[in-house]
Amino acid sequence: MDSLTFISDICGQLKKLKRTGWVRHNIPLPESDSDHMHRCAMCALLLTQPPDPRDDYSSPSNQKFHPSKINTTKLLRMAVTHDLCESIAGDITPHCDSGLIASKYDKEEEAMKKIRGIVGDPLGLELFELWKEYEEQETVEALYCKDIDKFEMIVQGYEYEKEHLQHKQKEEESNGGESDEKRQKIKEEEAHKKDVRNEPLRGFFVSTNKAIKSPLFRRLDKELRERREVMLQEKGWSVTEEERQQD
């Protein structure tokens, strides 16, 4: 057991590891894994509240999500540790090298075994089992944690757009005075850079439009997307149907 190495090297690396998706989109000062998991934990705490009357748990597919049926302690511990493996394995996303994507599970499992060895049991075993439960997506706590993971991501995406995305007219004016050929080249270069300052983070919202299953986080997801649409319209940008929540 080496508690100091766990706290300093493993947890410390999570504070330095910038989330891959945001780095790819040239986000200024992108969040770290620790930033992400901290707000995930705050989301998990919402399940300790009485159920909101706006959330319908009556259907057979939704009954399991009722807050009274959730082990909120387990969910909180899962939420604050679900990406712990990335301190060693890195943040591997669907846009990474195909070889990395194919080996993602194995790399993360090996990382969690190593972390278990550093921490020592029983905590090491608990961390490994929480990670495995989250990956298998069979328990309601794991399903909730996945909802939270996706929801926190789009909250962060909305905040980056709100802070950094230029008004469309200003973005177009910034390319004024250039020839059509030059403007086209600039647009192609900007598209290649995937810079949040000149294009909304559409892909994050399209890829999650059906991802969230629980009534609570589906409601919050819909509210966020509606708020985002108003914000983008105020900046002169449109929203595609795919970026809205889908049934």
XYZ file of N, CA and C in Angstrom:
741
model
N 0.850 -1.198 0.000
C 0.000 0.000 0.000
C 0.880 1.242 0.000
N 0.628 2.156 -0.944
C 1.398 3.396 -1.035
C 0.413 4.553 -1.216
N -0.128 5.017 -0.117
C -1.175 6.040 -0.159
C -0.673 7.343 -0.755
N 0.580 7.702 -0.468
C 1.109 8.959 -0.982
C 1.230 8.936 -2.502
N 1.684 7.805 -3.057
C 1.765 7.689 -4.507
C 0.379 7.784 -5.133
N -0.620 7.180 -4.504
C -1.989 7.266 -5.016
C -2.463 8.719 -5.044
N -2.281 9.425 -3.942
C -2.769 10.803 -3.849
C -1.963 11.740 -4.739
N -0.659 11.603 -4.738
C 0.200 12.528 -5.472
C 0.318 12.180 -6.949
N 0.695 10.954 -7.254
C 0.981 10.594 -8.647
C -0.294 10.256 -9.434
N -1.168 9.451 -8.860
C -2.373 9.034 -9.583
C -3.405 10.165 -9.616
N -3.816 10.626 -8.456
C -4.806 11.711 -8.414
C -4.222 13.009 -8.955
N -2.946 13.223 -8.716
C -2.294 14.413 -9.243
C -2.278 14.445 -10.754
N -2.088 13.291 -11.382
C -2.102 13.218 -12.840
C -3.476 13.568 -13.402
N -4.527 13.204 -12.699
C -5.881 13.534 -13.149
C -6.114 15.038 -13.175
N -5.441 15.768 -12.281
C -5.565 17.227 -12.267
C -4.833 17.858 -13.450
N -3.834 17.151 -13.972
C -3.057 17.679 -15.105
C -3.574 17.199 -16.450
N -4.294 16.091 -16.472
C -4.735 15.482 -17.729
C -5.922 16.250 -18.304
N -5.714 16.888 -19.439
C -6.769 17.663 -20.087
C -7.643 16.744 -20.938
N -8.921 16.975 -20.905
C -9.872 16.116 -21.616
C -9.660 16.226 -23.125
N -9.510 15.066 -23.763
C -9.114 15.002 -25.168
C -10.042 15.761 -26.094
N -11.347 15.618 -25.902
C -12.307 16.264 -26.791
C -12.154 17.771 -26.815
N -11.888 18.348 -25.651
C -11.737 19.805 -25.586
C -10.410 20.256 -26.185
N -9.390 19.457 -26.007
C -8.092 19.785 -26.611
C -8.209 19.786 -28.132
N -8.947 18.809 -28.673
C -9.120 18.721 -30.126
C -9.839 19.948 -30.681
N -10.640 20.591 -29.881
C -11.397 21.762 -30.339
C -10.758 23.076 -29.876
N -9.500 22.992 -29.505
C -8.736 24.191 -29.153
C -9.414 25.056 -28.094
N -9.963 24.398 -27.076
C -10.592 25.126 -25.986
C -9.512 25.821 -25.156
N -9.642 27.114 -24.926
C -8.691 27.772 -24.025
C -8.827 27.211 -22.604
N -7.724 26.848 -22.000
C -7.715 26.295 -20.643
C -8.751 25.177 -20.479
N -8.619 24.089 -21.238
C -9.608 23.000 -21.147
C -9.607 22.335 -19.780
N -10.766 21.809 -19.416
C -10.905 21.167 -18.109
C -10.062 19.905 -18.022
N -9.740 19.525 -16.799
C -9.011 18.288 -16.533
C -9.989 17.167 -16.196
N -9.466 15.948 -16.114
C -10.297 14.829 -15.674
C -10.855 15.087 -14.277
N -10.039 15.673 -13.407
C -10.508 15.961 -12.052
C -11.654 16.964 -12.064
N -11.545 17.987 -12.904
C -12.640 18.957 -13.032
C -13.933 18.246 -13.408
N -13.838 17.375 -14.401
C -15.004 16.640 -14.898
C -15.627 15.780 -13.797
N -14.797 15.009 -13.101
C -15.337 14.088 -12.104
C -15.878 14.815 -10.883
N -15.338 15.987 -10.577
C -15.870 16.743 -9.448
C -17.320 17.139 -9.710
N -17.597 17.672 -10.915
C -18.987 18.059 -11.180
C -19.872 16.820 -11.359
N -19.311 15.728 -11.858
C -20.081 14.481 -11.898
C -20.534 14.098 -10.495
N -19.649 14.259 -9.519
C -20.005 13.943 -8.138
C -21.117 14.868 -7.642
N -21.055 16.152 -8.032
C -22.115 17.084 -7.641
C -23.457 16.658 -8.258
N -23.404 16.181 -9.499
C -24.625 15.675 -10.139
C -25.174 14.469 -9.395
N -24.286 13.588 -8.956
C -24.719 12.391 -8.230
C -25.439 12.764 -6.940
N -25.037 13.861 -6.319
C -25.683 14.289 -5.081
C -27.148 14.664 -5.281
N -27.531 14.990 -6.510
C -28.930 15.328 -6.781
C -29.857 14.156 -6.468
N -29.319 12.939 -6.520
C -30.146 11.749 -6.254
C -30.462 11.592 -4.773
N -29.835 12.394 -3.918
C -30.176 12.340 -2.490
C -31.375 13.224 -2.171
N -31.830 14.002 -3.164
C -33.002 14.858 -3.003
C -34.292 14.059 -3.226
N -35.418 14.513 -2.669
C -36.693 13.883 -3.016
C -36.939 13.992 -4.518
N -37.636 13.036 -5.108
C -37.874 13.082 -6.555
C -38.646 14.333 -6.967
N -38.252 14.895 -8.084
C -38.929 16.074 -8.617
C -40.228 15.634 -9.289
N -41.347 16.306 -9.009
C -42.627 15.889 -9.614
C -42.630 15.983 -11.140
N -41.707 16.708 -11.728
C -41.630 16.800 -13.187
C -41.040 15.538 -13.809
N -40.448 14.681 -13.002
C -39.805 13.472 -13.516
C -40.727 12.271 -13.329
N -41.035 11.604 -14.419
C -41.996 10.492 -14.409
C -41.266 9.159 -14.271
N -41.471 8.506 -13.141
C -40.855 7.201 -12.888
C -41.873 6.062 -12.972
N -43.046 6.331 -13.513
C -44.136 5.355 -13.465
C -44.015 4.254 -14.513
N -43.388 4.513 -15.632
C -43.308 3.503 -16.687
C -42.360 2.384 -16.269
N -42.573 1.171 -16.782
C -41.705 0.048 -16.409
C -40.222 0.313 -16.660
N -39.908 1.020 -17.733
C -38.500 1.276 -18.056
C -37.875 2.330 -17.150
N -38.722 3.126 -16.489
C -38.206 4.204 -15.641
C -38.261 3.910 -14.152
N -39.006 2.880 -13.763
C -39.182 2.605 -12.335
C -37.854 2.390 -11.617
N -36.914 1.743 -12.295
C -35.629 1.442 -11.659
C -34.832 2.699 -11.337
N -35.148 3.818 -12.001
C -34.407 5.056 -11.797
C -34.932 5.888 -10.626
N -35.991 5.444 -9.975
C -36.543 6.227 -8.869
C -35.467 6.435 -7.803
N -35.279 7.671 -7.330
C -34.206 7.940 -6.352
C -34.220 7.042 -5.120
N -35.395 6.588 -4.709
C -35.479 5.737 -3.523
C -34.837 4.369 -3.740
N -34.624 4.005 -5.001
C -34.055 2.689 -5.316
C -32.557 2.744 -5.594
N -31.952 3.920 -5.435
C -30.558 4.103 -5.796
C -29.661 4.062 -4.565
N -28.575 3.334 -4.668
C -27.536 3.362 -3.644
C -26.710 4.621 -3.902
N -27.095 5.703 -3.271
C -26.486 6.990 -3.585
C -25.021 7.077 -3.132
N -24.683 6.337 -2.091
C -23.280 6.320 -1.660
C -22.409 5.678 -2.731
N -22.872 4.541 -3.263
C -22.127 3.890 -4.338
C -22.041 4.784 -5.567
N -23.155 5.426 -5.928
C -23.167 6.284 -7.099
C -22.179 7.433 -6.946
N -22.151 8.044 -5.782
C -21.219 9.147 -5.546
C -19.779 8.669 -5.671
N -19.461 7.524 -5.094
C -18.092 7.004 -5.155
C -17.727 6.607 -6.583
N -18.699 6.118 -7.342
C -18.453 5.774 -8.736
C -18.225 7.037 -9.571
N -19.048 8.044 -9.331
C -18.956 9.275 -10.117
C -17.617 9.968 -9.932
N -17.097 9.946 -8.718
C -15.868 10.679 -8.440
C -14.615 9.869 -8.785
N -14.806 8.623 -9.233
C -13.644 7.778 -9.564
C -13.747 7.109 -10.935
N -14.829 7.330 -11.702
C -15.063 6.510 -12.887
C -14.000 6.666 -13.963
N -13.269 7.783 -13.975
C -12.195 7.976 -14.944
C -10.813 7.865 -14.312
N -10.738 7.270 -13.141
C -9.464 7.123 -12.433
C -8.420 6.407 -13.288
N -8.871 5.447 -14.077
C -7.958 4.673 -14.932
C -7.197 5.555 -15.920
N -7.777 6.704 -16.278
C -7.158 7.565 -17.284
C -5.875 8.220 -16.788
N -5.638 8.176 -15.480
C -4.382 8.699 -14.950
C -3.192 7.924 -15.501
N -3.430 6.679 -15.875
C -2.383 5.833 -16.456
C -2.655 5.550 -17.928
N -3.919 5.214 -18.261
C -4.268 4.822 -19.630
C -4.445 6.013 -20.565
N -4.697 7.210 -20.014
C -4.978 8.371 -20.843
C -6.456 8.445 -21.201
N -6.859 9.584 -21.743
C -8.256 9.808 -22.125
C -8.442 9.403 -23.576
N -8.883 8.173 -23.788
C -9.050 7.617 -25.131
C -10.491 7.831 -25.570
N -10.678 8.521 -26.686
C -12.016 8.844 -27.183
C -12.239 8.199 -28.548
N -13.482 8.214 -29.056
C -13.758 7.632 -30.384
C -12.990 8.294 -31.521
N -12.393 9.458 -31.283
C -11.652 10.151 -32.332
C -10.155 9.883 -32.265
N -9.737 9.044 -31.333
C -8.318 8.695 -31.225
C -7.930 7.682 -32.301
N -6.663 7.349 -32.331
C -6.152 6.332 -33.247
C -6.935 5.028 -33.080
N -7.225 4.378 -34.199
C -8.047 3.155 -34.163
C -7.435 2.070 -33.286
N -6.118 2.003 -33.271
C -5.448 1.016 -32.425
C -5.671 1.295 -30.954
N -5.622 2.566 -30.590
C -5.882 2.943 -29.204
C -7.314 2.625 -28.811
N -8.248 2.918 -29.706
C -9.659 2.656 -29.424
C -9.883 1.161 -29.202
N -9.275 0.349 -30.041
C -9.445 -1.104 -29.940
C -8.895 -1.656 -28.625
N -7.865 -1.011 -28.102
C -7.226 -1.516 -26.880
C -7.681 -0.768 -25.629
N -8.680 0.101 -25.773
C -9.106 0.967 -24.673
C -9.447 0.185 -23.408
N -10.318 -0.808 -23.526
C -10.744 -1.547 -22.338
C -9.562 -2.231 -21.665
N -8.726 -2.891 -22.457
C -7.580 -3.606 -21.896
C -6.614 -2.652 -21.192
N -6.379 -1.495 -21.809
C -5.481 -0.514 -21.199
C -6.059 0.000 -19.885
N -7.355 0.263 -19.880
C -7.974 0.787 -18.673
C -8.050 -0.274 -17.573
N -8.316 -1.512 -17.956
C -8.336 -2.588 -16.960
C -6.966 -2.776 -16.339
N -5.929 -2.762 -17.173
C -4.563 -2.899 -16.668
C -4.220 -1.730 -15.752
N -4.672 -0.531 -16.110
C -4.423 0.643 -15.268
C -5.090 0.487 -13.909
N -6.331 -0.012 -13.899
C -7.033 -0.171 -12.631
C -6.407 -1.255 -11.764
N -5.869 -2.287 -12.384
C -5.156 -3.314 -11.611
C -3.909 -2.716 -10.964
N -3.223 -1.877 -11.721
C -2.029 -1.226 -11.181
C -2.401 -0.290 -10.036
N -3.476 0.459 -10.205
C -3.930 1.365 -9.153
C -4.349 0.579 -7.914
N -5.013 -0.545 -8.136
C -5.404 -1.388 -7.002
C -4.167 -1.816 -6.218
N -3.099 -2.182 -6.946
C -1.864 -2.597 -6.282
C -1.226 -1.468 -5.496
N -1.307 -0.257 -6.017
C -0.736 0.900 -5.320
C -1.535 1.235 -4.073
N -2.857 1.250 -4.211
C -3.725 1.638 -3.095
C -3.775 0.556 -2.028
N -3.854 -0.691 -2.471
C -4.035 -1.799 -1.547
C -5.495 -2.021 -1.223
N -5.853 -3.256 -0.906
C -7.220 -3.596 -0.538
C -7.471 -3.224 0.924
N -8.719 -2.929 1.305
C -9.940 -3.132 0.522
C -10.300 -1.985 -0.435
N -9.708 -0.799 -0.244
C -10.067 0.326 -1.110
C -9.689 0.056 -2.560
N -8.524 -0.553 -2.773
C -8.099 -0.843 -4.140
C -9.086 -1.744 -4.856
N -9.573 -2.761 -4.142
C -10.562 -3.674 -4.722
C -11.857 -2.925 -5.025
N -12.285 -2.062 -4.124
C -13.507 -1.293 -4.349
C -13.380 -0.414 -5.593
N -12.259 0.263 -5.750
C -12.050 1.124 -6.915
C -12.092 0.321 -8.201
N -11.460 -0.854 -8.185
C -11.469 -1.709 -9.368
C -12.887 -2.173 -9.689
N -13.629 -2.601 -8.669
C -14.986 -3.102 -8.890
C -15.946 -1.992 -9.315
N -15.756 -0.791 -8.797
C -16.586 0.343 -9.237
C -16.342 0.648 -10.707
N -15.066 0.622 -11.108
C -14.737 0.858 -12.522
C -15.355 -0.227 -13.395
N -15.238 -1.481 -12.984
C -15.761 -2.599 -13.769
C -17.285 -2.531 -13.867
N -17.934 -2.189 -12.775
C -19.393 -2.059 -12.772
C -19.831 -0.946 -13.724
N -19.117 0.143 -13.702
C -19.427 1.263 -14.598
C -19.268 0.835 -16.050
N -18.218 0.133 -16.367
C -17.969 -0.312 -17.735
C -19.016 -1.310 -18.208
N -19.481 -2.180 -17.328
C -20.434 -3.223 -17.723
C -21.845 -2.678 -17.915
N -22.181 -1.568 -17.280
C -23.461 -0.893 -17.481
C -24.666 -1.816 -17.236
N -24.615 -2.554 -16.149
C -25.715 -3.474 -15.835
C -26.516 -3.036 -14.621
N -25.937 -2.270 -13.715
C -26.657 -1.824 -12.528
C -27.223 -0.425 -12.763
N -28.235 -0.074 -11.986
C -28.851 1.242 -12.153
C -27.876 2.354 -11.766
N -26.995 2.078 -10.799
C -25.997 3.084 -10.427
C -25.030 3.338 -11.578
N -24.659 2.287 -12.292
C -23.775 2.451 -13.446
C -24.477 3.210 -14.568
N -25.758 2.922 -14.766
C -26.534 3.640 -15.785
C -26.630 5.124 -15.438
N -26.878 5.402 -14.170
C -26.934 6.796 -13.733
C -25.586 7.489 -13.934
N -24.519 6.778 -13.599
C -23.190 7.369 -13.720
C -22.873 7.690 -15.179
N -23.304 6.833 -16.096
C -23.113 7.103 -17.525
C -23.930 8.319 -17.952
N -25.171 8.412 -17.487
C -25.990 9.597 -17.768
C -25.274 10.858 -17.289
N -24.764 10.793 -16.076
C -24.080 11.938 -15.482
C -22.836 12.298 -16.284
N -22.084 11.299 -16.693
C -20.872 11.524 -17.484
C -21.201 12.281 -18.774
N -22.237 11.852 -19.469
C -22.631 12.500 -20.728
C -23.213 13.887 -20.466
N -24.042 13.988 -19.433
C -24.668 15.274 -19.131
C -23.626 16.317 -18.748
N -22.676 15.930 -17.904
C -21.640 16.884 -17.501
C -20.838 17.352 -18.707
N -20.612 16.462 -19.652
C -19.850 16.832 -20.848
C -20.562 17.919 -21.639
N -21.885 17.767 -21.840
C -22.563 18.781 -22.648
C -22.788 20.081 -21.864
N -22.899 19.987 -20.531
C -22.926 21.217 -19.737
C -21.637 21.997 -19.970
N -20.517 21.266 -19.928
C -19.226 21.925 -20.143
C -19.131 22.473 -21.565
N -19.638 21.731 -22.541
C -19.627 22.212 -23.915
C -20.434 23.487 -24.071
N -21.608 23.523 -23.453
C -22.449 24.728 -23.477
C -21.698 25.910 -22.865
N -21.020 25.671 -21.759
C -20.305 26.754 -21.099
C -19.150 27.273 -21.956
N -18.466 26.362 -22.653
C -17.388 26.800 -23.539
C -17.940 27.623 -24.703
N -19.050 27.191 -25.271
C -19.666 27.970 -26.355
C -20.090 29.352 -25.858
N -20.697 29.380 -24.697
C -21.170 30.635 -24.126
C -20.018 31.607 -23.899
N -18.881 31.068 -23.460
C -17.738 31.922 -23.128
C -16.896 32.296 -24.345
N -16.699 31.356 -25.274
C -15.691 31.556 -26.315
C -16.230 31.729 -27.734
N -17.405 31.197 -28.036
C -17.901 31.249 -29.411
C -18.210 32.683 -29.815
N -17.630 33.101 -30.937
C -17.870 34.448 -31.432
C -19.273 34.558 -32.019
N -19.806 35.780 -31.994
C -21.034 36.055 -32.723
C -20.770 35.780 -34.199
N -21.706 35.129 -34.880
C -21.461 34.717 -36.255
C -21.131 35.900 -37.161
N -21.816 37.010 -36.974
C -21.552 38.182 -37.805
C -20.131 38.679 -37.591
N -19.694 38.691 -36.327
C -18.339 39.130 -36.029
C -17.319 38.165 -36.620
N -17.644 36.870 -36.550
C -16.735 35.858 -37.103
C -16.594 36.061 -38.596
N -17.708 36.382 -39.278
C -17.652 36.601 -40.723
C -16.929 37.899 -41.044
N -17.174 38.950 -40.210
C -16.512 40.222 -40.447
C -15.018 40.129 -40.237
N -14.590 39.231 -39.360
C -13.156 39.087 -39.104
C -12.422 38.592 -40.330
N -13.160 37.994 -41.288
C -12.561 37.529 -42.539
C -12.848 38.507 -43.684
N -13.427 39.666 -43.364
C -13.761 40.642 -44.403
C -12.513 41.227 -45.030
N -12.679 41.748 -46.246
C -11.553 42.343 -46.944
C -10.681 41.339 -47.654
N -10.970 40.066 -47.487
C -10.197 39.026 -48.151
C -10.910 38.612 -49.432
N -10.175 38.057 -50.343
C -10.769 37.528 -51.571
C -11.597 36.301 -51.231
N -12.523 35.925 -52.161
C -13.347 34.733 -51.939
C -12.470 33.508 -51.734
N -11.427 33.413 -52.517
C -10.528 32.253 -52.412
C -9.833 32.233 -51.059
N -9.412 33.422 -50.611
C -8.734 33.519 -49.318
C -9.697 33.182 -48.182
N -10.945 33.700 -48.272
C -11.937 33.411 -47.226
C -12.243 31.930 -47.155
N -12.342 31.268 -48.330
C -12.603 29.836 -48.364
C -11.455 29.063 -47.711
N -10.245 29.509 -47.989
C -9.081 28.849 -47.397
C -9.083 29.012 -45.886
N -9.443 30.223 -45.431
C -9.517 30.477 -43.990
C -10.562 29.576 -43.345
N -11.729 29.451 -43.990
C -12.788 28.596 -43.453
C -12.350 27.138 -43.374
N -11.663 26.679 -44.404
C -11.185 25.296 -44.411
C -10.178 25.066 -43.295
N -9.289 26.051 -43.096
C -8.306 25.925 -42.030
C -8.969 25.940 -40.659
N -9.969 26.797 -40.502
C -10.678 26.872 -39.232
C -11.457 25.602 -38.961
N -12.076 25.036 -40.003
C -12.820 23.780 -39.842
C -11.882 22.662 -39.431
N -10.683 22.673 -40.021
C -9.702 21.639 -39.691
C -9.245 21.780 -38.240
N -9.116 23.015 -37.772
C -8.668 23.261 -36.408
C -9.756 22.964 -35.386
N -11.031 22.952 -35.815
C -12.153 22.709 -34.911
C -12.074 23.647 -33.703
N -12.000 24.917 -33.988
C -11.841 25.918 -32.943
C -13.209 26.397 -32.458
N -13.438 26.303 -31.152
C -14.721 26.680 -30.572
C -15.044 28.149 -30.811
N -14.053 28.958 -31.091
C -14.307 30.375 -31.294
C -15.014 30.670 -32.611
N -14.915 29.738 -33.581
C -15.539 30.009 -34.878
C -16.558 28.962 -35.308
N -16.894 28.017 -34.427
C -17.889 27.002 -34.777
C -18.440 26.375 -33.502
N -19.766 26.232 -33.383
C -20.333 25.560 -32.202
C -19.825 24.130 -32.066
N -19.903 23.622 -30.874
C -19.440 22.266 -30.566
C -20.546 21.259 -30.882
N -20.984 21.252 -32.104
C -22.167 20.480 -32.497
C -22.030 18.980 -32.235
N -20.855 18.438 -32.537
C -20.673 16.995 -32.439
C -20.966 16.425 -31.065
N -20.642 17.181 -30.027
C -20.875 16.704 -28.667
C -22.373 16.581 -28.377
N -23.156 17.454 -28.959
C -24.601 17.445 -28.732
C -25.305 16.433 -29.636
N -24.786 16.225 -30.831
C -25.352 15.217 -31.734
C -25.097 13.817 -31.190
N -23.882 13.569 -30.732
C -23.513 12.224 -30.279
C -24.220 11.810 -28.995
N -24.792 12.763 -28.275
C -25.463 12.458 -27.003
C -26.969 12.702 -27.058
N -27.517 12.925 -28.260
C -28.928 13.331 -28.327
C -29.909 12.248 -27.878
N -29.461 10.987 -27.818
C -30.312 9.893 -27.326
C -29.656 9.148 -26.160
N -28.545 9.659 -25.678
C -27.710 8.881 -24.758
C -28.266 8.797 -23.342
N -28.983 9.807 -22.916
C -29.376 9.897 -21.509
C -30.734 9.224 -21.300
N -30.800 8.367 -20.293
C -31.973 7.496 -20.106
C -32.830 7.833 -18.892
N -32.234 8.315 -17.819
C -32.994 8.515 -16.579
C -33.866 9.764 -16.665
N -35.057 9.737 -16.060
C -35.958 10.889 -16.142
C -35.340 12.196 -15.660
N -34.626 12.164 -14.545
C -34.031 13.378 -14.000
C -33.058 14.009 -14.993
N -32.127 13.215 -15.496
C -31.103 13.796 -16.365
C -31.586 14.014 -17.786
N -32.645 13.310 -18.199
C -33.261 13.644 -19.489
C -33.922 15.023 -19.411
N -34.561 15.305 -18.286
C -35.173 16.629 -18.132
C -34.101 17.718 -18.126
N -33.041 17.503 -17.358
C -31.969 18.493 -17.297
C -31.279 18.641 -18.650
N -31.123 17.526 -19.344
C -30.527 17.547 -20.685
C -31.369 18.390 -21.637
N -32.678 18.194 -21.597
C -33.568 18.966 -22.475
C -33.535 20.450 -22.124
N -33.571 20.756 -20.830
C -33.517 22.151 -20.398
C -32.221 22.811 -20.855
N -31.127 22.086 -20.743
C -29.826 22.635 -21.163
C -29.803 22.901 -22.661
N -30.295 21.936 -23.453
C -30.291 22.110 -24.906
C -31.167 23.285 -25.334
N -32.276 23.482 -24.640
C -33.144 24.629 -24.951
C -32.446 25.941 -24.594
N -31.777 25.960 -23.463
C -31.036 27.151 -23.061
C -29.895 27.426 -24.045
N -29.240 26.352 -24.480
C -28.145 26.507 -25.452
C -28.664 27.069 -26.771
N -29.820 26.594 -27.218
C -30.363 27.056 -28.488
C -30.632 28.560 -28.453
N -31.167 29.046 -27.350
C -31.405 30.488 -27.207
C -30.078 31.237 -27.253
N -29.079 30.728 -26.542
C -27.775 31.373 -26.505
C -27.146 31.434 -27.888
N -27.224 30.325 -28.642
C -26.633 30.299 -29.976
C -27.375 31.238 -30.924
N -28.675 31.271 -30.827
C -29.449 32.180 -31.672
C -29.072 33.630 -31.401
N -28.832 33.962 -30.142
C -28.417 35.318 -29.791
C -27.059 35.661 -30.388
N -26.246 34.624 -30.636
C -24.931 34.821 -31.257
C -24.992 34.688 -32.776
N -26.191 34.475 -33.315
C -26.353 34.391 -34.760
C -26.166 33.004 -35.347
N -26.113 31.979 -34.493
C -25.907 30.606 -34.966
C -27.218 29.824 -34.912
N -27.402 28.912 -35.837
C -28.578 28.041 -35.839
C -28.247 26.730 -35.136
N -29.293 25.973 -34.836
C -29.149 24.654 -34.224
C -29.836 23.642 -35.122
N -29.159 22.555 -35.433
C -29.746 21.516 -36.274
C -30.681 20.648 -35.429
N -31.589 19.953 -36.084
C -32.517 19.068 -35.378
C -31.758 17.988 -34.615
N -30.642 17.532 -35.166
C -29.853 16.482 -34.528
C -29.235 16.918 -33.202
N -29.101 18.217 -33.029
C -28.513 18.720 -31.773
C -29.544 18.790 -30.666
N -30.825 18.657 -30.994
C -31.877 18.661 -29.980
C -32.027 17.244 -29.414
N -32.644 17.150 -28.249
C -32.852 15.844 -27.634
C -33.777 14.999 -28.494
N -33.412 13.743 -28.690
C -34.206 12.806 -29.496
C -34.825 11.751 -28.592
N -35.988 11.241 -28.993
C -36.642 10.181 -28.214
C -35.999 8.825 -28.499
